[in-house]
PDB file of C-alpha atoms in Angstrom:
ATOM      1  CA  MET A   1      15.253 -18.065 -26.232  1.00 71.00           C
ATOM      2  CA  SER A   2      12.243 -19.518 -24.377  1.00 89.00           C
ATOM      3  CA  LYS A   3       9.255 -17.485 -24.176  1.00 93.00           C
ATOM      4  CA  VAL A   4       7.307 -16.753 -21.120  1.00 95.00           C
ATOM      5  CA  VAL A   5       3.763 -15.067 -21.062  1.00 96.00           C
ATOM      6  CA  LEU A   6       2.604 -13.842 -17.651  1.00 95.00           C
ATOM      7  CA  PHE A   7      -1.103 -13.636 -17.001  1.00 95.00           C
ATOM      8  CA  LYS A   8      -1.570 -11.299 -14.185  1.00 89.00           C
ATOM      9  CA  SER A   9      -3.053  -8.058 -12.823  1.00 85.00           C
ATOM     10  CA  GLU A  10      -1.020  -4.443 -13.011  1.00 75.00           C
ATOM     11  CA  SER A  11      -1.047  -4.411  -9.413  1.00 62.00           C
ATOM     12  CA  ASP A  12       0.953  -7.852  -8.972  1.00 55.00           C
ATOM     13  CA  GLY A  13       3.782  -5.759 -10.445  1.00 52.00           C
ATOM     14  CA  PRO A  14       5.254  -7.241 -13.732  1.00 48.00           C
ATOM     15  CA  ASP A  15       8.380  -5.160 -14.006  1.00 74.00           C
ATOM     16  CA  LYS A  16      10.311  -7.188 -11.428  1.00 85.00           C
ATOM     17  CA  PHE A  17       9.257 -10.581 -13.093  1.00 90.00           C
ATOM     18  CA  VAL A  18      10.187  -9.251 -16.523  1.00 91.00           C
ATOM     19  CA  GLU A  19      13.519  -7.855 -15.380  1.00 90.00           C
ATOM     20  CA  GLU A  20      14.543 -10.936 -13.535  1.00 92.00           C
ATOM     21  CA  LEU A  21      13.575 -13.440 -16.362  1.00 94.00           C
ATOM     22  CA  GLN A  22      15.249 -11.356 -18.990  1.00 93.00           C
ATOM     23  CA  LYS A  23      18.630 -11.597 -17.047  1.00 93.00           C
ATOM     24  CA  HIS A  24      18.375 -15.252 -17.551  1.00 93.00           C
ATOM     25  CA  ASN A  25      17.570 -14.959 -21.403  1.00 92.00           C
ATOM     26  CA  PHE A  26      13.692 -15.689 -21.372  1.00 94.00           C
ATOM     27  CA  SER A  27      11.673 -13.746 -23.825  1.00 93.00           C
ATOM     28  CA  VAL A  28       9.023 -12.280 -21.597  1.00 93.00           C
ATOM     29  CA  GLN A  29       5.463 -10.892 -22.278  1.00 92.00           C
ATOM     30  CA  SER A  30       3.067  -9.609 -19.651  1.00 92.00           C
ATOM     31  CA  ILE A  31      -0.745  -9.714 -20.191  1.00 94.00           C
ATOM     32  CA  THR A  32      -3.119  -7.847 -17.854  1.00 93.00           C
ATOM     33  CA  SER A  33      -5.912 -10.340 -17.479  1.00 95.00           C
ATOM     34  CA  ILE A  34      -7.789  -9.132 -14.600  1.00 93.00           C
ATOM     35  CA  ASP A  35      -9.140  -5.586 -13.553  1.00 92.00           C
ATOM     36  CA  PHE A  36     -10.863  -4.581 -10.299  1.00 92.00           C
ATOM     37  CA  ASN A  37     -13.872  -2.506  -9.151  1.00 94.00           C
ATOM     38  CA  PHE A  38     -13.468  -1.179  -5.606  1.00 96.00           C
ATOM     39  CA  LYS A  39     -16.706  -1.085  -3.394  1.00 97.00           C
ATOM     40  CA  ASN A  40     -17.579  -1.022   0.402  1.00 98.00           C
ATOM     41  CA  LEU A  41     -14.953   1.432   1.141  1.00 97.00           C
ATOM     42  CA  ASP A  42     -17.157   3.402   3.623  1.00 97.00           C
ATOM     43  CA  LEU A  43     -17.742   0.093   5.474  1.00 97.00           C
ATOM     44  CA  LEU A  44     -13.996  -0.523   5.805  1.00 97.00           C
ATOM     45  CA  SER A  45     -13.431   2.930   6.970  1.00 97.00           C
ATOM     46  CA  ASP A  46     -15.764   2.581   9.678  1.00 97.00           C
ATOM     47  CA  LYS A  47     -14.144  -0.862  10.782  1.00 97.00           C
ATOM     48  CA  LEU A  48     -10.584   0.691  10.466  1.00 97.00           C
ATOM     49  CA  SER A  49     -11.630   3.329  12.896  1.00 96.00           C
ATOM     50  CA  LYS A  50     -12.483   0.797  15.469  1.00 96.00           C
ATOM     51  CA  LEU A  51      -9.217  -0.494  16.419  1.00 95.00           C
ATOM     52  CA  ASP A  52     -10.254  -1.992  19.719  1.00 96.00           C
ATOM     53  CA  ASP A  53     -12.256  -4.475  18.116  1.00 97.00           C
ATOM     54  CA  TYR A  54      -9.543  -6.295  16.327  1.00 98.00           C
ATOM     55  CA  GLU A  55      -6.212  -7.988  17.224  1.00 97.00           C
ATOM     56  CA  GLY A  56      -4.903  -6.825  13.685  1.00 97.00           C
ATOM     57  CA  ILE A  57      -5.550  -6.794   9.937  1.00 98.00           C
ATOM     58  CA  VAL A  58      -4.571  -9.193   7.194  1.00 97.00           C
ATOM     59  CA  PHE A  59      -3.928  -8.674   3.650  1.00 96.00           C
ATOM     60  CA  THR A  60      -3.817 -11.271   0.930  1.00 92.00           C
ATOM     61  CA  SER A  61      -3.459  -9.256  -2.114  1.00 89.00           C
ATOM     62  CA  PRO A  62      -2.366  -5.915  -3.225  1.00 90.00           C
ATOM     63  CA  ARG A  63      -5.789  -4.854  -3.933  1.00 92.00           C
ATOM     64  CA  SER A  64      -6.863  -5.004  -0.470  1.00 95.00           C
ATOM     65  CA  ILE A  65      -4.067  -2.750   0.465  1.00 95.00           C
ATOM     66  CA  ILE A  66      -4.842  -0.112  -2.491  1.00 94.00           C
ATOM     67  CA  ALA A  67      -8.637  -0.343  -1.274  1.00 96.00           C
ATOM     68  CA  THR A  68      -7.512   0.228   2.532  1.00 96.00           C
ATOM     69  CA  GLN A  69      -5.461   3.284   1.415  1.00 95.00           C
ATOM     70  CA  LYS A  70      -8.519   4.615  -0.762  1.00 95.00           C
ATOM     71  CA  SER A  71     -10.768   4.186   2.458  1.00 95.00           C
ATOM     72  CA  THR A  72      -9.159   6.238   4.772  1.00 89.00           C
ATOM     73  CA  ASP A  73      -6.367   8.679   5.807  1.00 85.00           C
ATOM     74  CA  ASN A  74      -3.007   7.151   6.868  1.00 81.00           C
ATOM     75  CA  LYS A  75      -3.121   8.742  10.350  1.00 87.00           C
ATOM     76  CA  ILE A  76      -5.824   6.049  11.112  1.00 91.00           C
ATOM     77  CA  ILE A  77      -3.835   3.200   9.533  1.00 90.00           C
ATOM     78  CA  GLU A  78      -0.771   4.191  11.205  1.00 86.00           C
ATOM     79  CA  LYS A  79      -2.379   3.518  14.407  1.00 93.00           C
ATOM     80  CA  TRP A  80      -2.476  -0.224  13.464  1.00 96.00           C
ATOM     81  CA  ASN A  81       1.286  -0.322  13.788  1.00 94.00           C
ATOM     82  CA  ASP A  82       0.727  -0.691  17.596  1.00 94.00           C
ATOM     83  CA  LYS A  83      -1.143  -4.105  16.928  1.00 96.00           C
ATOM     84  CA  GLU A  84       1.073  -7.105  17.176  1.00 94.00           C
ATOM     85  CA  PHE A  85      -0.971  -9.221  14.627  1.00 97.00           C
ATOM     86  CA  ASN A  86      -0.843  -7.607  11.236  1.00 97.00           C
ATOM     87  CA  TYR A  87       0.040 -10.058   8.223  1.00 97.00           C
ATOM     88  CA  THR A  88       0.424  -9.991   4.607  1.00 96.00           C
ATOM     89  CA  VAL A  89       0.929 -12.763   1.908  1.00 90.00           C
ATOM     90  CA  GLY A  90       3.951 -12.405  -0.015  1.00 83.00           C
ATOM     91  CA  GLU A  91       6.966 -10.124  -0.120  1.00 85.00           C
ATOM     92  CA  SER A  92       5.449  -7.681  -2.804  1.00 84.00           C
ATOM     93  CA  THR A  93       2.181  -7.431  -0.858  1.00 89.00           C
ATOM     94  CA  GLY A  94       4.319  -6.840   2.436  1.00 92.00           C
ATOM     95  CA  LYS A  95       6.143  -3.908   0.691  1.00 92.00           C
ATOM     96  CA  LEU A  96       3.196  -2.471  -0.734  1.00 92.00           C
ATOM     97  CA  ALA A  97       1.627  -2.306   2.891  1.00 95.00           C
ATOM     98  CA  ILE A  98       4.891  -0.367   3.877  1.00 94.00           C
ATOM     99  CA  ASP A  99       4.902   1.875   0.848  1.00 94.00           C
ATOM    100  CA  LEU A 100       1.166   2.917   0.799  1.00 93.00           C
ATOM    101  CA  LEU A 101       0.108   2.347   4.390  1.00 94.00           C
ATOM    102  CA  HIS A 102       3.439   2.729   6.251  1.00 93.00           C
ATOM    103  CA  LEU A 103       2.387  -0.358   7.940  1.00 95.00           C
ATOM    104  CA  SER A 104       4.603  -3.169   9.115  1.00 94.00           C
ATOM    105  CA  THR A 105       3.222  -6.758   8.675  1.00 96.00           C
ATOM    106  CA  LYS A 106       4.267 -10.343   9.331  1.00 95.00           C
ATOM    107  CA  GLY A 107       4.099 -13.406   7.357  1.00 93.00           C
ATOM    108  CA  GLN A 108       5.459 -12.198   4.057  1.00 91.00           C
ATOM    109  CA  GLU A 109       7.594 -15.273   3.828  1.00 89.00           C
ATOM    110  CA  ALA A 110       4.728 -17.593   3.755  1.00 87.00           C
ATOM    111  CA  GLY A 111       3.901 -16.973   0.211  1.00 80.00           C
ATOM    112  CA  ASN A 112       0.475 -18.413   0.232  1.00 86.00           C
ATOM    113  CA  ALA A 113      -2.699 -18.367   2.496  1.00 88.00           C
ATOM    114  CA  LEU A 114      -2.322 -22.115   3.784  1.00 89.00           C
ATOM    115  CA  LYS A 115       1.240 -21.305   5.222  1.00 92.00           C
ATOM    116  CA  LEU A 116       0.143 -17.870   6.347  1.00 95.00           C
ATOM    117  CA  SER A 117      -2.697 -19.462   8.396  1.00 95.00           C
ATOM    118  CA  ALA A 118      -0.133 -21.597  10.119  1.00 95.00           C
ATOM    119  CA  ILE A 119       1.866 -18.495  11.150  1.00 96.00           C
ATOM    120  CA  ILE A 120      -1.085 -16.766  12.578  1.00 97.00           C
ATOM    121  CA  ILE A 121      -2.376 -19.846  14.564  1.00 96.00           C
ATOM    122  CA  ASP A 122       1.154 -20.095  16.246  1.00 96.00           C
ATOM    123  CA  ASP A 123       0.969 -16.433  17.203  1.00 96.00           C
ATOM    124  CA  PHE A 124      -2.595 -16.463  18.381  1.00 95.00           C
ATOM    125  CA  THR A 125      -2.048 -19.560  20.415  1.00 93.00           C
ATOM    126  CA  ALA A 126       1.190 -18.416  21.960  1.00 92.00           C
ATOM    127  CA  GLN A 127      -0.436 -14.954  22.972  1.00 91.00           C
ATOM    128  CA  LYS A 128      -3.971 -16.127  23.679  1.00 91.00           C
ATOM    129  CA  ALA A 129      -5.321 -13.552  21.501  1.00 91.00           C
ATOM    130  CA  SER A 130      -9.005 -13.681  21.048  1.00 92.00           C
ATOM    131  CA  ARG A 131     -10.446 -10.841  19.158  1.00 96.00           C
ATOM    132  CA  PRO A 132     -11.128 -11.184  15.334  1.00 97.00           C
ATOM    133  CA  LEU A 133      -8.496 -10.132  12.641  1.00 97.00           C
ATOM    134  CA  LEU A 134      -9.836  -7.535   9.966  1.00 98.00           C
ATOM    135  CA  PHE A 135      -9.709  -9.009   6.518  1.00 97.00           C
ATOM    136  CA  PRO A 136     -10.305  -6.623   3.534  1.00 97.00           C
ATOM    137  CA  CYS A 137     -10.613  -9.039   0.459  1.00 95.00           C
ATOM    138  CA  GLY A 138     -12.063  -9.491  -3.077  1.00 93.00           C
ATOM    139  CA  ASN A 139     -15.334 -11.347  -4.139  1.00 92.00           C
ATOM    140  CA  LEU A 140     -13.454 -14.374  -5.303  1.00 83.00           C
ATOM    141  CA  LYS A 141     -11.352 -15.013  -2.379  1.00 80.00           C
ATOM    142  CA  GLN A 142     -10.454 -18.585  -1.744  1.00 74.00           C
ATOM    143  CA  ASP A 143     -11.806 -19.681   1.829  1.00 83.00           C
ATOM    144  CA  ILE A 144      -8.304 -21.621   2.573  1.00 87.00           C
ATOM    145  CA  LEU A 145      -7.415 -18.860   5.228  1.00 92.00           C
ATOM    146  CA  GLY A 146     -10.737 -18.562   6.960  1.00 92.00           C
ATOM    147  CA  LYS A 147     -11.289 -22.287   7.080  1.00 93.00           C
ATOM    148  CA  ASN A 148      -7.991 -23.089   8.670  1.00 94.00           C
ATOM    149  CA  LEU A 149      -8.133 -20.438  11.011  1.00 96.00           C
ATOM    150  CA  SER A 150     -11.876 -21.140  12.213  1.00 95.00           C
ATOM    151  CA  GLU A 151     -10.803 -24.857  13.055  1.00 95.00           C
ATOM    152  CA  HIS A 152      -8.591 -22.999  15.741  1.00 95.00           C
ATOM    153  CA  SER A 153     -11.479 -20.613  16.913  1.00 95.00           C
ATOM    154  CA  ILE A 154      -9.794 -17.621  15.206  1.00 96.00           C
ATOM    155  CA  LYS A 155     -12.200 -15.234  13.645  1.00 95.00           C
ATOM    156  CA  LEU A 156     -11.744 -13.206  10.381  1.00 96.00           C
ATOM    157  CA  ASP A 157     -14.144 -10.186   9.949  1.00 97.00           C
ATOM    158  CA  ALA A 158     -14.134 -10.326   5.981  1.00 96.00           C
ATOM    159  CA  VAL A 159     -14.939  -7.169   4.028  1.00 97.00           C
ATOM    160  CA  GLU A 160     -15.415  -7.465   0.227  1.00 97.00           C
ATOM    161  CA  VAL A 161     -13.647  -4.229  -0.906  1.00 97.00           C
ATOM    162  CA  TYR A 162     -13.281  -5.016  -4.708  1.00 96.00           C
ATOM    163  CA  ASP A 163     -14.823  -7.158  -7.529  1.00 95.00           C
ATOM    164  CA  THR A 164     -12.618  -9.233  -9.734  1.00 93.00           C
ATOM    165  CA  ILE A 165     -13.352  -8.686 -13.391  1.00 94.00           C
ATOM    166  CA  PRO A 166     -11.853  -9.471 -16.817  1.00 95.00           C
ATOM    167  CA  HIS A 167      -9.421  -6.861 -18.377  1.00 95.00           C
ATOM    168  CA  PRO A 168     -11.408  -5.046 -21.224  1.00 95.00           C
ATOM    169  CA  ASN A 169      -8.240  -5.799 -23.359  1.00 95.00           C
ATOM    170  CA  LEU A 170      -7.883  -9.350 -22.543  1.00 97.00           C
ATOM    171  CA  ASP A 171      -9.406 -10.846 -25.615  1.00 97.00           C
ATOM    172  CA  GLU A 172      -7.305  -8.669 -28.176  1.00 96.00           C
ATOM    173  CA  ARG A 173      -4.117  -9.433 -26.161  1.00 95.00           C
ATOM    174  CA  VAL A 174      -4.648 -13.244 -26.203  1.00 96.00           C
ATOM    175  CA  ARG A 175      -5.725 -13.048 -29.927  1.00 95.00           C
ATOM    176  CA  GLU A 176      -2.298 -11.348 -30.638  1.00 94.00           C
ATOM    177  CA  LEU A 177      -0.333 -14.302 -29.019  1.00 93.00           C
ATOM    178  CA  LYS A 178       1.843 -16.536 -31.454  1.00 86.00           C
ATOM    179  CA  VAL A 179       2.243 -19.951 -29.699  1.00 87.00           C
ATOM    180  CA  GLU A 180       5.550 -21.570 -30.185  1.00 75.00           C
ATOM    181  CA  ASP A 181       6.846 -24.989 -28.969  1.00 70.00           C
ATOM    182  CA  SER A 182       7.680 -25.336 -25.504  1.00 71.00           C
ATOM    183  CA  GLN A 183       6.203 -21.786 -24.500  1.00 92.00           C
ATOM    184  CA  PHE A 184       5.333 -20.950 -20.714  1.00 96.00           C
ATOM    185  CA  PHE A 185       2.146 -19.542 -19.602  1.00 97.00           C
ATOM    186  CA  VAL A 186       2.450 -18.295 -15.891  1.00 97.00           C
ATOM    187  CA  PHE A 187      -0.864 -17.728 -14.087  1.00 97.00           C
ATOM    188  CA  PHE A 188      -0.767 -15.481 -11.002  1.00 93.00           C
ATOM    189  CA  SER A 189      -4.251 -16.588  -9.569  1.00 91.00           C
ATOM    190  CA  PRO A 190      -7.180 -18.796 -10.073  1.00 93.00           C
ATOM    191  CA  SER A 191      -9.125 -15.420 -11.547  1.00 93.00           C
ATOM    192  CA  SER A 192      -6.297 -15.044 -14.338  1.00 95.00           C
ATOM    193  CA  ILE A 193      -7.205 -18.932 -15.378  1.00 97.00           C
ATOM    194  CA  LYS A 194     -10.737 -18.107 -15.217  1.00 96.00           C
ATOM    195  CA  PHE A 195     -10.810 -15.038 -17.418  1.00 97.00           C
ATOM    196  CA  SER A 196      -8.167 -15.864 -19.891  1.00 97.00           C
ATOM    197  CA  LEU A 197      -8.764 -19.620 -20.686  1.00 97.00           C
ATOM    198  CA  PRO A 198     -11.817 -18.750 -22.602  1.00 97.00           C
ATOM    199  CA  PHE A 199     -10.042 -16.596 -24.896  1.00 97.00           C
ATOM    200  CA  ILE A 200      -7.182 -18.900 -25.163  1.00 96.00           C
ATOM    201  CA  ASN A 201      -9.531 -21.798 -26.427  1.00 96.00           C
ATOM    202  CA  LYS A 202     -11.457 -19.187 -28.588  1.00 96.00           C
ATOM    203  CA  HIS A 203      -8.362 -18.363 -30.499  1.00 95.00           C
ATOM    204  CA  GLN A 204      -7.437 -22.098 -30.762  1.00 94.00           C
ATOM    205  CA  LEU A 205      -3.975 -21.767 -28.956  1.00 94.00           C
ATOM    206  CA  ASP A 206      -2.597 -25.222 -28.930  1.00 93.00           C
ATOM    207  CA  HIS A 207      -2.400 -26.531 -25.416  1.00 94.00           C
ATOM    208  CA  ALA A 208       0.144 -29.302 -26.465  1.00 92.00           C
ATOM    209  CA  LYS A 209       2.593 -26.412 -27.200  1.00 93.00           C
ATOM    210  CA  ILE A 210       1.940 -24.674 -23.968  1.00 95.00           C
ATOM    211  CA  LYS A 211       3.598 -25.364 -20.472  1.00 95.00           C
ATOM    212  CA  PHE A 212       1.264 -24.024 -17.934  1.00 97.00           C
ATOM    213  CA  ILE A 213       2.893 -22.714 -14.609  1.00 97.00           C
ATOM    214  CA  ALA A 214       0.863 -21.696 -11.533  1.00 97.00           C
ATOM    215  CA  ILE A 215       1.554 -19.116  -8.709  1.00 94.00           C
ATOM    216  CA  GLY A 216       0.641 -20.939  -5.370  1.00 91.00           C
ATOM    217  CA  PRO A 217      -1.520 -24.088  -4.825  1.00 90.00           C
ATOM    218  CA  SER A 218      -4.905 -22.547  -5.448  1.00 90.00           C
ATOM    219  CA  THR A 219      -3.924 -21.413  -8.906  1.00 94.00           C
ATOM    220  CA  ARG A 220      -2.382 -25.163  -9.409  1.00 96.00           C
ATOM    221  CA  LYS A 221      -5.546 -26.585  -8.460  1.00 95.00           C
ATOM    222  CA  CYS A 222      -7.502 -24.271 -10.718  1.00 96.00           C
ATOM    223  CA  LEU A 223      -5.446 -25.488 -13.634  1.00 97.00           C
ATOM    224  CA  LEU A 224      -6.208 -29.094 -12.767  1.00 97.00           C
ATOM    225  CA  ASP A 225      -9.831 -28.483 -12.391  1.00 97.00           C
ATOM    226  CA  ASN A 226      -9.881 -27.262 -16.023  1.00 97.00           C
ATOM    227  CA  ASN A 227      -8.243 -30.143 -17.128  1.00 96.00           C
ATOM    228  CA  LEU A 228      -4.791 -28.507 -17.800  1.00 97.00           C
ATOM    229  CA  THR A 229      -1.513 -30.085 -16.888  1.00 96.00           C
ATOM    230  CA  CYS A 230       0.368 -28.051 -14.329  1.00 97.00           C
ATOM    231  CA  TYR A 231       4.205 -28.074 -15.626  1.00 95.00           C
ATOM    232  CA  GLY A 232       5.149 -26.436 -12.244  1.00 96.00           C
ATOM    233  CA  MET A 233       4.018 -24.549  -9.124  1.00 96.00           C
ATOM    234  CA  CYS A 234       5.710 -21.620  -7.603  1.00 94.00           C
ATOM    235  CA  GLU A 235       5.637 -21.609  -3.740  1.00 87.00           C
ATOM    236  CA  LYS A 236       5.934 -18.182  -3.432  1.00 86.00           C
ATOM    237  CA  PRO A 237       4.837 -15.163  -5.741  1.00 85.00           C
ATOM    238  CA  SER A 238       8.220 -13.861  -6.250  1.00 88.00           C
ATOM    239  CA  PRO A 239      10.596 -13.568  -9.460  1.00 91.00           C
ATOM    240  CA  GLU A 240      13.063 -16.106  -7.849  1.00 92.00           C
ATOM    241  CA  SER A 241      10.536 -18.832  -7.120  1.00 93.00           C
ATOM    242  CA  LEU A 242       9.333 -18.649 -10.673  1.00 95.00           C
ATOM    243  CA  LEU A 243      12.749 -18.718 -12.156  1.00 95.00           C
ATOM    244  CA  ASN A 244      13.604 -21.633  -9.917  1.00 94.00           C
ATOM    245  CA  VAL A 245      10.674 -23.734 -11.447  1.00 95.00           C
ATOM    246  CA  LEU A 246      11.528 -22.309 -15.182  1.00 94.00           C
ATOM    247  CA  LEU A 247      15.078 -23.627 -14.799  1.00 90.00           C
ATOM    248  CA  ARG A 248      14.573 -26.741 -12.922  1.00 81.00           C
ATOM    249  CA  ASN A 249      11.927 -28.057 -15.120  1.00 59.00           C
ATOM    250  CA  ASP A 250      13.761 -26.895 -18.071  1.00 53.00           C
ATOM    251  CA  ASP A 251      16.593 -28.814 -17.031  1.00 49.00           C
ATOM    252  CA  GLU A 252      14.590 -31.904 -16.284  1.00 47.00           C
ATOM    253  CA  SER A 253      12.601 -31.788 -19.678  1.00 44.00           C
TER     254      SER A 253
END
C-alpha cells in the first residue's frame, strides 16, 4: 500500500482527499502545515459596502472567503450576487463561497490563477467592464493574477486580510514521520513547502525516498526553486486531479 502525506491547511478540506485516496488503497496522512492570522477586516468591510466601486470580487483561497465572512454580515455579501463578475479558483473555494457567503461565482473550473485570469480577461473584454475587482488576499499571495490582468488594463483592488504562518505543531508532526520507499509528499501551496521543508531537512527525511507532488504551477515552481524534483503536478486542487497524478505516474514508474 503506497503512503501519501498531505501538507496543507485545515481550510483546504483534507477529508475529501483522504476519503478519495483511501478508496484506491492509498494510506493517507494529513499534516496541517500552515495557519493564519486575520487582519484588516474593518478595511475589507468598508470596501464591501461600496458595491458601486467594483465590477465584482475574486477569491483565490478559502481563507479569503472566511475573512470576508468575518468582516461583515451576509446581507451585504448577498448584494454582491447582483454582480456579473464574481470569481473563485477551484471547486472547493467556489463551494465555500456558496456555503459561507451564499455567493455564486464563476471560474471554479480554472483550478489556478493563470487559467482564471484568462477567464476574467475574456469576460471583461466581452462586456467592456472597466471598474476594478475587489481582491481579498493573503500576505504571501502570488502576483500571477494581478500581473496578467494588468496587461489587459484590468485592475485589482487587493486587500491583505490574513497572514500565513507555520502551524505551531508542524515540527512535531514532521518529526513523527517515518519515510518509506516511494512515499508521496503532496504540497498544496508554496507556503506549505516554505514552512515544511526546513523541518523535513531538520529531521533528515531522505529526499531520495520521497516523491514530491505539487498542487498547481506555483507550487511546482516552488519545489523546483528549492532544488526538489517534482514527481507530478495537479492541474486542479481536487482529489480527482491528485488521484490521476498518483495513478498515472505510478503506472509509468
